[in-house]
């Protein structure tokens, strides 16, 4: 079954600690609800630096990476359906969905 990367962008801002805690409960419920589709729940990430041929830029640009998850699904459309239910979306973030390509070494 194909694997897909969810690349979370943006850092949701919460009005209170309780809002942040509620978000984490919703996140855990969403992640648990994905069941066996979750290959690797991934990790949140901190501030980033972008490396290119012209140099290094701090801060990750206008839409910085916030974390990653790897799931499996029959199609990219099925993976997008999973991502659309993620609380990161309702908290103001975005999720980029891309198929993880198998590379023979």
mmCIF file of N, CA, C and O in Angstrom:
data_model
loop_
_atom_site.group_PDB
_atom_site.id
_atom_site.type_symbol
_atom_site.label_atom_id
_atom_site.label_comp_id
_atom_site.label_asym_id
_atom_site.label_seq_id
_atom_site.Cartn_x
_atom_site.Cartn_y
_atom_site.Cartn_z
ATOM 1 N N UNK A 1 0.853 -1.175 0.000
ATOM 2 C CA UNK A 1 0.000 0.000 0.000
ATOM 3 C C UNK A 1 0.901 1.241 0.000
ATOM 4 O O UNK A 1 1.888 1.294 0.728
ATOM 5 N N UNK A 2 0.576 2.235 -0.806
ATOM 6 C CA UNK A 2 1.399 3.451 -0.855
ATOM 7 C C UNK A 2 1.448 4.184 0.482
ATOM 8 O O UNK A 2 0.497 4.144 1.260
ATOM 9 N N UNK A 3 2.563 4.840 0.712
ATOM 10 C CA UNK A 3 2.740 5.665 1.913
ATOM 11 C C UNK A 3 2.706 7.132 1.505
ATOM 12 O O UNK A 3 3.130 7.492 0.404
ATOM 13 N N UNK A 4 2.209 7.969 2.412
ATOM 14 C CA UNK A 4 2.099 9.397 2.162
ATOM 15 C C UNK A 4 2.656 10.178 3.350
ATOM 16 O O UNK A 4 2.493 9.773 4.501
ATOM 17 N N UNK A 5 3.311 11.279 3.040
ATOM 18 C CA UNK A 5 3.848 12.175 4.059
ATOM 19 C C UNK A 5 2.855 13.305 4.266
ATOM 20 O O UNK A 5 2.389 13.910 3.292
ATOM 21 N N UNK A 6 2.514 13.556 5.513
ATOM 22 C CA UNK A 6 1.773 14.754 5.880
ATOM 23 C C UNK A 6 2.814 15.735 6.413
ATOM 24 O O UNK A 6 3.458 15.472 7.426
ATOM 25 N N UNK A 7 3.014 16.825 5.711
ATOM 26 C CA UNK A 7 3.934 17.883 6.157
ATOM 27 C C UNK A 7 3.069 19.020 6.683
ATOM 28 O O UNK A 7 2.353 19.667 5.926
ATOM 29 N N UNK A 8 3.116 19.213 7.990
ATOM 30 C CA UNK A 8 2.301 20.240 8.632
ATOM 31 C C UNK A 8 3.019 21.588 8.535
ATOM 32 O O UNK A 8 4.212 21.679 8.836
ATOM 33 N N UNK A 9 2.290 22.600 8.114
ATOM 34 C CA UNK A 9 2.853 23.939 7.990
ATOM 35 C C UNK A 9 2.065 24.911 8.854
ATOM 36 O O UNK A 9 0.864 24.761 9.046
ATOM 37 N N UNK A 10 2.776 25.922 9.338
ATOM 38 C CA UNK A 10 2.150 26.939 10.167
ATOM 39 C C UNK A 10 2.169 26.517 11.624
ATOM 40 O O UNK A 10 2.182 25.340 11.957
ATOM 41 N N UNK A 11 2.181 27.493 12.476
ATOM 42 C CA UNK A 11 2.187 27.244 13.916
ATOM 43 C C UNK A 11 0.908 27.818 14.515
ATOM 44 O O UNK A 11 0.792 29.028 14.672
ATOM 45 N N UNK A 12 -0.063 26.954 14.812
ATOM 46 C CA UNK A 12 -1.301 27.467 15.396
ATOM 47 C C UNK A 12 -1.043 28.275 16.662
ATOM 48 O O UNK A 12 -0.183 27.927 17.472
ATOM 49 N N UNK A 13 -1.767 29.361 16.797
ATOM 50 C CA UNK A 13 -1.669 30.213 17.977
ATOM 51 C C UNK A 13 -2.953 30.031 18.794
ATOM 52 O O UNK A 13 -4.048 30.153 18.253
ATOM 53 N N UNK A 14 -2.805 29.761 20.059
ATOM 54 C CA UNK A 14 -3.955 29.530 20.913
ATOM 55 C C UNK A 14 -4.129 30.693 21.875
ATOM 56 O O UNK A 14 -3.150 31.275 22.338
ATOM 57 N N UNK A 15 -5.378 31.026 22.178
ATOM 58 C CA UNK A 15 -5.682 32.158 23.055
ATOM 59 C C UNK A 15 -5.374 31.850 24.513
ATOM 60 O O UNK A 15 -5.173 32.756 25.312
ATOM 61 N N UNK A 16 -5.356 30.570 24.862
ATOM 62 C CA UNK A 16 -5.096 30.191 26.251
ATOM 63 C C UNK A 16 -4.415 28.828 26.286
ATOM 64 O O UNK A 16 -4.405 28.089 25.295
ATOM 65 N N UNK A 17 -3.873 28.499 27.462
ATOM 66 C CA UNK A 17 -3.274 27.176 27.639
ATOM 67 C C UNK A 17 -4.337 26.101 27.482
ATOM 68 O O UNK A 17 -4.064 25.034 26.953
ATOM 69 N N UNK A 18 -5.555 26.400 27.922
ATOM 70 C CA UNK A 18 -6.634 25.430 27.798
ATOM 71 C C UNK A 18 -6.955 25.144 26.331
ATOM 72 O O UNK A 18 -7.192 24.003 25.952
ATOM 73 N N UNK A 19 -6.953 26.196 25.500
ATOM 74 C CA UNK A 19 -7.175 25.996 24.061
ATOM 75 C C UNK A 19 -6.099 25.081 23.477
ATOM 76 O O UNK A 19 -6.391 24.205 22.658
ATOM 77 N N UNK A 20 -4.857 25.281 23.892
ATOM 78 C CA UNK A 20 -3.762 24.429 23.440
ATOM 79 C C UNK A 20 -3.932 22.990 23.917
ATOM 80 O O UNK A 20 -3.712 22.042 23.154
ATOM 81 N N UNK A 21 -4.345 22.835 25.170
ATOM 82 C CA UNK A 21 -4.569 21.495 25.712
ATOM 83 C C UNK A 21 -5.730 20.804 24.991
ATOM 84 O O UNK A 21 -5.647 19.603 24.673
ATOM 85 N N UNK A 22 -6.792 21.548 24.712
ATOM 86 C CA UNK A 22 -7.934 20.991 23.974
ATOM 87 C C UNK A 22 -7.513 20.553 22.572
ATOM 88 O O UNK A 22 -7.956 19.518 22.070
ATOM 89 N N UNK A 23 -6.644 21.351 21.958
ATOM 90 C CA UNK A 23 -6.134 21.009 20.628
ATOM 91 C C UNK A 23 -5.362 19.693 20.683
ATOM 92 O O UNK A 23 -5.505 18.846 19.795
ATOM 93 N N UNK A 24 -4.550 19.514 21.707
ATOM 94 C CA UNK A 24 -3.757 18.283 21.819
ATOM 95 C C UNK A 24 -4.661 17.062 22.023
ATOM 96 O O UNK A 24 -4.383 15.994 21.480
ATOM 97 N N UNK A 25 -5.753 17.213 22.772
ATOM 98 C CA UNK A 25 -6.707 16.118 22.941
ATOM 99 C C UNK A 25 -7.329 15.776 21.582
ATOM 100 O O UNK A 25 -7.423 14.610 21.200
ATOM 101 N N UNK A 26 -7.740 16.806 20.845
ATOM 102 C CA UNK A 26 -8.325 16.589 19.517
ATOM 103 C C UNK A 26 -7.310 15.918 18.591
ATOM 104 O O UNK A 26 -7.655 15.023 17.813
ATOM 105 N N UNK A 27 -6.049 16.361 18.674
ATOM 106 C CA UNK A 27 -4.980 15.784 17.852
ATOM 107 C C UNK A 27 -4.817 14.297 18.154
ATOM 108 O O UNK A 27 -4.766 13.461 17.258
ATOM 109 N N UNK A 28 -4.721 13.965 19.442
ATOM 110 C CA UNK A 28 -4.549 12.553 19.825
ATOM 111 C C UNK A 28 -5.741 11.712 19.369
ATOM 112 O O UNK A 28 -5.564 10.592 18.900
ATOM 113 N N UNK A 29 -6.948 12.250 19.509
ATOM 114 C CA UNK A 29 -8.141 11.531 19.066
ATOM 115 C C UNK A 29 -8.115 11.304 17.556
ATOM 116 O O UNK A 29 -8.465 10.223 17.077
ATOM 117 N N UNK A 30 -7.713 12.331 16.806
ATOM 118 C CA UNK A 30 -7.606 12.191 15.348
ATOM 119 C C UNK A 30 -6.571 11.137 14.990
ATOM 120 O O UNK A 30 -6.829 10.253 14.168
ATOM 121 N N UNK A 31 -5.394 11.212 15.605
ATOM 122 C CA UNK A 31 -4.308 10.276 15.312
ATOM 123 C C UNK A 31 -4.735 8.847 15.654
ATOM 124 O O UNK A 31 -4.539 7.927 14.861
ATOM 125 N N UNK A 32 -5.357 8.645 16.800
ATOM 126 C CA UNK A 32 -5.842 7.323 17.200
ATOM 127 C C UNK A 32 -6.894 6.818 16.224
ATOM 128 O O UNK A 32 -6.909 5.646 15.861
ATOM 129 N N UNK A 33 -7.749 7.715 15.755
ATOM 130 C CA UNK A 33 -8.802 7.355 14.820
ATOM 131 C C UNK A 33 -8.281 6.889 13.469
ATOM 132 O O UNK A 33 -8.995 6.195 12.741
ATOM 133 N N UNK A 34 -7.059 7.254 13.127
ATOM 134 C CA UNK A 34 -6.476 6.796 11.859
ATOM 135 C C UNK A 34 -6.086 5.325 11.911
ATOM 136 O O UNK A 34 -5.901 4.689 10.875
ATOM 137 N N UNK A 35 -5.952 4.789 13.121
ATOM 138 C CA UNK A 35 -5.674 3.367 13.309
ATOM 139 C C UNK A 35 -4.422 2.889 12.602
ATOM 140 O O UNK A 35 -3.367 3.528 12.653
ATOM 141 N N UNK A 36 -4.560 1.754 11.900
ATOM 142 C CA UNK A 36 -3.417 1.115 11.233
ATOM 143 C C UNK A 36 -2.884 1.904 10.047
ATOM 144 O O UNK A 36 -1.844 1.552 9.494
ATOM 145 N N UNK A 37 -3.572 2.963 9.642
ATOM 146 C CA UNK A 37 -3.073 3.793 8.532
ATOM 147 C C UNK A 37 -1.802 4.543 8.935
ATOM 148 O O UNK A 37 -1.016 4.923 8.077
ATOM 149 N N UNK A 38 -1.598 4.734 10.236
ATOM 150 C CA UNK A 38 -0.420 5.466 10.711
ATOM 151 C C UNK A 38 0.796 4.549 10.662
ATOM 152 O O UNK A 38 0.876 3.550 11.366
ATOM 153 N N UNK A 39 1.743 4.899 9.803
ATOM 154 C CA UNK A 39 3.006 4.164 9.698
ATOM 155 C C UNK A 39 3.987 4.720 10.720
ATOM 156 O O UNK A 39 4.674 3.986 11.415
ATOM 157 N N UNK A 40 4.043 6.039 10.819
ATOM 158 C CA UNK A 40 4.923 6.737 11.763
ATOM 159 C C UNK A 40 4.211 8.023 12.167
ATOM 160 O O UNK A 40 3.964 8.877 11.318
ATOM 161 N N UNK A 41 3.863 8.159 13.452
ATOM 162 C CA UNK A 41 3.155 9.374 13.863
ATOM 163 C C UNK A 41 3.994 10.635 13.689
ATOM 164 O O UNK A 41 3.466 11.732 13.657
ATOM 165 N N UNK A 42 5.299 10.450 13.535
ATOM 166 C CA UNK A 42 6.175 11.585 13.271
ATOM 167 C C UNK A 42 6.464 12.424 14.491
ATOM 168 O O UNK A 42 6.314 11.968 15.619
ATOM 169 N N UNK A 43 6.850 13.660 14.221
ATOM 170 C CA UNK A 43 7.254 14.566 15.283
ATOM 171 C C UNK A 43 6.908 16.003 14.915
ATOM 172 O O UNK A 43 6.905 16.366 13.743
ATOM 173 N N UNK A 44 6.644 16.819 15.938
ATOM 174 C CA UNK A 44 6.602 18.257 15.673
ATOM 175 C C UNK A 44 8.036 18.743 15.538
ATOM 176 O O UNK A 44 8.964 18.082 16.009
ATOM 177 N N UNK A 45 8.240 19.860 14.884
ATOM 178 C CA UNK A 45 9.594 20.395 14.722
ATOM 179 C C UNK A 45 9.661 21.826 15.232
ATOM 180 O O UNK A 45 8.655 22.530 15.298
ATOM 181 N N UNK A 46 10.861 22.239 15.574
ATOM 182 C CA UNK A 46 11.098 23.604 16.030
ATOM 183 C C UNK A 46 11.435 24.520 14.862
ATOM 184 O O UNK A 46 11.193 24.196 13.699
ATOM 185 N N UNK A 47 12.013 25.653 15.175
ATOM 186 C CA UNK A 47 12.379 26.629 14.144
ATOM 187 C C UNK A 47 13.359 25.997 13.164
ATOM 188 O O UNK A 47 14.217 25.213 13.531
ATOM 189 N N UNK A 48 13.196 26.360 11.905
ATOM 190 C CA UNK A 48 14.005 25.739 10.860
ATOM 191 C C UNK A 48 14.912 26.740 10.156
ATOM 192 O O UNK A 48 14.767 27.950 10.316
ATOM 193 N N UNK A 49 15.811 26.179 9.362
ATOM 194 C CA UNK A 49 16.686 26.958 8.491
ATOM 195 C C UNK A 49 16.618 26.319 7.116
ATOM 196 O O UNK A 49 16.651 25.094 7.000
ATOM 197 N N UNK A 50 16.485 27.127 6.077
ATOM 198 C CA UNK A 50 16.406 26.635 4.713
ATOM 199 C C UNK A 50 17.758 26.783 4.044
ATOM 200 O O UNK A 50 18.314 27.882 3.999
ATOM 201 N N UNK A 51 18.281 25.685 3.530
ATOM 202 C CA UNK A 51 19.590 25.671 2.887
ATOM 203 C C UNK A 51 19.373 25.587 1.374
ATOM 204 O O UNK A 51 18.653 24.715 0.888
ATOM 205 N N UNK A 52 19.981 26.499 0.633
ATOM 206 C CA UNK A 52 19.899 26.484 -0.829
ATOM 207 C C UNK A 52 21.261 26.807 -1.407
ATOM 208 O O UNK A 52 22.213 27.097 -0.671
ATOM 209 N N UNK A 53 21.353 26.802 -2.727
ATOM 210 C CA UNK A 53 22.629 27.098 -3.374
ATOM 211 C C UNK A 53 23.034 28.551 -3.164
ATOM 212 O O UNK A 53 24.204 28.905 -3.349
ATOM 213 N N UNK A 54 22.093 29.405 -2.768
ATOM 214 C CA UNK A 54 22.413 30.828 -2.554
ATOM 215 C C UNK A 54 22.692 31.159 -1.095
ATOM 216 O O UNK A 54 22.987 32.300 -0.774
ATOM 217 N N UNK A 55 22.569 30.165 -0.212
ATOM 218 C CA UNK A 55 22.864 30.432 1.184
ATOM 219 C C UNK A 55 21.881 29.766 2.125
ATOM 220 O O UNK A 55 21.182 28.823 1.771
ATOM 221 N N UNK A 56 21.809 30.313 3.341
ATOM 222 C CA UNK A 56 20.968 29.768 4.395
ATOM 223 C C UNK A 56 20.015 30.860 4.871
ATOM 224 O O UNK A 56 20.439 31.984 5.155
ATOM 225 N N UNK A 57 18.722 30.521 4.951
ATOM 226 C CA UNK A 57 17.706 31.458 5.417
ATOM 227 C C UNK A 57 17.103 30.921 6.714
ATOM 228 O O UNK A 57 16.726 29.750 6.796
ATOM 229 N N UNK A 58 16.998 31.756 7.731
ATOM 230 C CA UNK A 58 16.409 31.350 9.000
ATOM 231 C C UNK A 58 14.895 31.464 8.953
ATOM 232 O O UNK A 58 14.336 32.255 8.207
ATOM 233 N N UNK A 59 14.227 30.646 9.765
ATOM 234 C CA UNK A 59 12.803 30.805 9.978
ATOM 235 C C UNK A 59 11.889 30.008 9.071
ATOM 236 O O UNK A 59 10.678 30.042 9.245
ATOM 237 N N UNK A 60 12.387 29.304 8.089
ATOM 238 C CA UNK A 60 11.549 28.453 7.264
ATOM 239 C C UNK A 60 10.683 29.156 6.243
ATOM 240 O O UNK A 60 9.808 28.554 5.655
ATOM 241 N N UNK A 61 10.863 30.432 6.035
ATOM 242 C CA UNK A 61 10.082 31.138 5.021
ATOM 243 C C UNK A 61 8.695 31.535 5.508
ATOM 244 O O UNK A 61 8.418 31.564 6.699
ATOM 245 N N UNK A 62 7.798 31.804 4.562
ATOM 246 C CA UNK A 62 6.483 32.335 4.904
ATOM 247 C C UNK A 62 5.535 31.290 5.471
ATOM 248 O O UNK A 62 4.546 31.637 6.111
ATOM 249 N N UNK A 63 5.798 30.011 5.254
ATOM 250 C CA UNK A 63 4.912 28.951 5.736
ATOM 251 C C UNK A 63 5.773 27.815 6.294
ATOM 252 O O UNK A 63 5.896 26.757 5.681
ATOM 253 N N UNK A 64 6.373 28.015 7.484
ATOM 254 C CA UNK A 64 7.364 27.064 7.985
ATOM 255 C C UNK A 64 6.780 25.691 8.323
ATOM 256 O O UNK A 64 5.606 25.563 8.666
ATOM 257 N N UNK A 65 7.633 24.700 8.213
ATOM 258 C CA UNK A 65 7.287 23.336 8.573
ATOM 259 C C UNK A 65 7.040 23.261 10.075
ATOM 260 O O UNK A 65 7.805 23.814 10.869
ATOM 261 N N UNK A 66 5.960 22.553 10.478
ATOM 262 C CA UNK A 66 5.625 22.402 11.893
ATOM 263 C C UNK A 66 5.787 20.960 12.364
ATOM 264 O O UNK A 66 5.882 20.707 13.562
ATOM 265 N N UNK A 67 5.811 20.001 11.424
ATOM 266 C CA UNK A 67 5.961 18.606 11.794
ATOM 267 C C UNK A 67 5.637 17.705 10.624
ATOM 268 O O UNK A 67 5.253 18.177 9.552
ATOM 269 N N UNK A 68 5.785 16.388 10.841
ATOM 270 C CA UNK A 68 5.516 15.405 9.789
ATOM 271 C C UNK A 68 4.877 14.154 10.383
ATOM 272 O O UNK A 68 5.071 13.849 11.561
ATOM 273 N N UNK A 69 4.117 13.450 9.551
ATOM 274 C CA UNK A 69 3.532 12.151 9.870
ATOM 275 C C UNK A 69 3.577 11.326 8.589
ATOM 276 O O UNK A 69 3.479 11.872 7.495
ATOM 277 N N UNK A 70 3.716 10.009 8.718
ATOM 278 C CA UNK A 70 3.646 9.126 7.559
ATOM 279 C C UNK A 70 2.465 8.175 7.750
ATOM 280 O O UNK A 70 2.337 7.530 8.801
ATOM 281 N N UNK A 71 1.611 8.125 6.736
ATOM 282 C CA UNK A 71 0.440 7.247 6.755
ATOM 283 C C UNK A 71 0.464 6.368 5.509
ATOM 284 O O UNK A 71 1.221 6.627 4.576
ATOM 285 N N UNK A 72 -0.380 5.354 5.509
ATOM 286 C CA UNK A 72 -0.580 4.566 4.302
ATOM 287 C C UNK A 72 -2.041 4.670 3.900
ATOM 288 O O UNK A 72 -2.923 4.752 4.746
ATOM 289 N N UNK A 73 -2.257 4.710 2.597
ATOM 290 C CA UNK A 73 -3.604 4.814 2.044
ATOM 291 C C UNK A 73 -3.589 4.255 0.632
ATOM 292 O O UNK A 73 -2.530 4.170 0.005
ATOM 293 N N UNK A 74 -4.760 3.885 0.142
ATOM 294 C CA UNK A 74 -4.843 3.335 -1.210
ATOM 295 C C UNK A 74 -4.488 4.360 -2.275
ATOM 296 O O UNK A 74 -3.891 4.028 -3.296
ATOM 297 N N UNK A 75 -4.892 5.628 -2.051
ATOM 298 C CA UNK A 75 -4.677 6.691 -3.035
ATOM 299 C C UNK A 75 -4.336 7.996 -2.324
ATOM 300 O O UNK A 75 -4.579 8.138 -1.121
ATOM 301 N N UNK A 76 -3.825 8.950 -3.082
ATOM 302 C CA UNK A 76 -3.561 10.263 -2.497
ATOM 303 C C UNK A 76 -4.872 10.927 -2.076
ATOM 304 O O UNK A 76 -4.915 11.635 -1.068
ATOM 305 N N UNK A 77 -5.947 10.652 -2.799
ATOM 306 C CA UNK A 77 -7.243 11.223 -2.419
ATOM 307 C C UNK A 77 -7.691 10.706 -1.048
ATOM 308 O O UNK A 77 -8.229 11.467 -0.237
ATOM 309 N N UNK A 78 -7.437 9.428 -0.776
ATOM 310 C CA UNK A 78 -7.765 8.856 0.534
ATOM 311 C C UNK A 78 -6.901 9.492 1.623
ATOM 312 O O UNK A 78 -7.382 9.778 2.725
ATOM 313 N N UNK A 79 -5.635 9.728 1.318
ATOM 314 C CA UNK A 79 -4.742 10.386 2.279
ATOM 315 C C UNK A 79 -5.196 11.822 2.540
ATOM 316 O O UNK A 79 -5.173 12.298 3.683
ATOM 317 N N UNK A 80 -5.626 12.520 1.497
ATOM 318 C CA UNK A 80 -6.126 13.895 1.651
ATOM 319 C C UNK A 80 -7.364 13.901 2.542
ATOM 320 O O UNK A 80 -7.521 14.784 3.401
ATOM 321 N N UNK A 81 -8.230 12.924 2.377
ATOM 322 C CA UNK A 81 -9.419 12.830 3.233
ATOM 323 C C UNK A 81 -9.009 12.693 4.695
ATOM 324 O O UNK A 81 -9.590 13.323 5.578
ATOM 325 N N UNK A 82 -7.992 11.885 4.970
ATOM 326 C CA UNK A 82 -7.485 11.749 6.346
ATOM 327 C C UNK A 82 -6.978 13.094 6.860
ATOM 328 O O UNK A 82 -7.271 13.504 7.981
ATOM 329 N N UNK A 83 -6.192 13.768 6.041
ATOM 330 C CA UNK A 83 -5.582 15.040 6.442
ATOM 331 C C UNK A 83 -6.634 16.115 6.704
ATOM 332 O O UNK A 83 -6.480 16.928 7.615
ATOM 333 N N UNK A 84 -7.696 16.116 5.929
ATOM 334 C CA UNK A 84 -8.733 17.149 6.072
ATOM 335 C C UNK A 84 -9.409 17.109 7.435
ATOM 336 O O UNK A 84 -9.951 18.108 7.888
ATOM 337 N N UNK A 85 -9.364 15.959 8.108
ATOM 338 C CA UNK A 85 -9.986 15.828 9.423
ATOM 339 C C UNK A 85 -9.051 16.214 10.569
ATOM 340 O O UNK A 85 -9.448 16.203 11.725
ATOM 341 N N UNK A 86 -7.826 16.592 10.253
ATOM 342 C CA UNK A 86 -6.827 16.898 11.278
ATOM 343 C C UNK A 86 -7.112 18.239 11.958
ATOM 344 O O UNK A 86 -7.381 19.238 11.294
ATOM 345 N N UNK A 87 -7.014 18.304 13.278
ATOM 346 C CA UNK A 87 -7.232 19.558 13.998
ATOM 347 C C UNK A 87 -6.233 20.660 13.646
ATOM 348 O O UNK A 87 -6.496 21.834 13.906
ATOM 349 N N UNK A 88 -5.115 20.315 13.050
ATOM 350 C CA UNK A 88 -4.135 21.335 12.643
ATOM 351 C C UNK A 88 -4.782 22.308 11.655
ATOM 352 O O UNK A 88 -4.478 23.499 11.662
ATOM 353 N N UNK A 89 -5.696 21.800 10.832
ATOM 354 C CA UNK A 89 -6.390 22.629 9.836
ATOM 355 C C UNK A 89 -7.280 23.663 10.529
ATOM 356 O O UNK A 89 -7.241 24.848 10.200
ATOM 357 N N UNK A 90 -8.085 23.207 11.484
ATOM 358 C CA UNK A 90 -9.009 24.128 12.157
ATOM 359 C C UNK A 90 -8.285 25.099 13.076
ATOM 360 O O UNK A 90 -8.855 26.105 13.479
ATOM 361 N N UNK A 91 -7.022 24.809 13.386
ATOM 362 C CA UNK A 91 -6.223 25.714 14.220
ATOM 363 C C UNK A 91 -5.437 26.708 13.376
ATOM 364 O O UNK A 91 -4.584 27.427 13.883
ATOM 365 N N UNK A 92 -5.700 26.726 12.057
ATOM 366 C CA UNK A 92 -5.068 27.715 11.195
ATOM 367 C C UNK A 92 -3.875 27.238 10.408
ATOM 368 O O UNK A 92 -3.296 27.987 9.632
ATOM 369 N N UNK A 93 -3.502 25.972 10.562
ATOM 370 C CA UNK A 93 -2.363 25.444 9.814
ATOM 371 C C UNK A 93 -2.796 24.829 8.496
ATOM 372 O O UNK A 93 -3.983 24.794 8.163
ATOM 373 N N UNK A 94 -1.828 24.351 7.746
ATOM 374 C CA UNK A 94 -2.086 23.641 6.502
ATOM 375 C C UNK A 94 -1.318 22.328 6.525
ATOM 376 O O UNK A 94 -0.361 22.167 7.294
ATOM 377 N N UNK A 95 -1.744 21.394 5.679
ATOM 378 C CA UNK A 95 -1.059 20.109 5.568
ATOM 379 C C UNK A 95 -0.786 19.832 4.102
ATOM 380 O O UNK A 95 -1.701 19.812 3.285
ATOM 381 N N UNK A 96 0.467 19.642 3.794
ATOM 382 C CA UNK A 96 0.870 19.228 2.449
ATOM 383 C C UNK A 96 0.908 17.705 2.442
ATOM 384 O O UNK A 96 1.494 17.095 3.344
ATOM 385 N N UNK A 97 0.265 17.079 1.462
ATOM 386 C CA UNK A 97 0.220 15.625 1.349
ATOM 387 C C UNK A 97 0.984 15.223 0.095
ATOM 388 O O UNK A 97 0.707 15.731 -0.993
ATOM 389 N N UNK A 98 1.948 14.319 0.263
ATOM 390 C CA UNK A 98 2.743 13.865 -0.881
ATOM 391 C C UNK A 98 3.044 12.382 -0.730
ATOM 392 O O UNK A 98 3.288 11.902 0.386
ATOM 393 N N UNK A 99 3.026 11.669 -1.852
ATOM 394 C CA UNK A 99 3.354 10.252 -1.799
ATOM 395 C C UNK A 99 4.844 10.080 -1.504
ATOM 396 O O UNK A 99 5.691 10.787 -2.065
ATOM 397 N N UNK A 100 5.143 9.142 -0.603
ATOM 398 C CA UNK A 100 6.534 8.795 -0.302
ATOM 399 C C UNK A 100 6.980 7.790 -1.355
ATOM 400 O O UNK A 100 6.384 6.717 -1.505
ATOM 401 N N UNK A 101 7.987 8.151 -2.103
ATOM 402 C CA UNK A 101 8.450 7.317 -3.207
ATOM 403 C C UNK A 101 9.472 6.289 -2.701
ATOM 404 O O UNK A 101 10.338 6.623 -1.907
ATOM 405 N N UNK A 102 9.327 5.047 -3.167
ATOM 406 C CA UNK A 102 10.305 4.015 -2.837
ATOM 407 C C UNK A 102 11.539 4.224 -3.707
ATOM 408 O O UNK A 102 11.433 4.362 -4.930
ATOM 409 N N UNK A 103 12.701 4.254 -3.074
ATOM 410 C CA UNK A 103 13.958 4.451 -3.802
ATOM 411 C C UNK A 103 14.809 3.193 -3.630
ATOM 412 O O UNK A 103 15.065 2.767 -2.512
ATOM 413 N N UNK A 104 15.187 2.605 -4.721
ATOM 414 C CA UNK A 104 16.097 1.454 -4.686
ATOM 415 C C UNK A 104 17.513 1.963 -4.563
ATOM 416 O O UNK A 104 17.923 2.861 -5.297
ATOM 417 N N UNK A 105 18.250 1.426 -3.655
ATOM 418 C CA UNK A 105 19.647 1.842 -3.462
ATOM 419 C C UNK A 105 20.577 0.812 -4.013
ATOM 420 O O UNK A 105 20.406 -0.309 -4.034
#
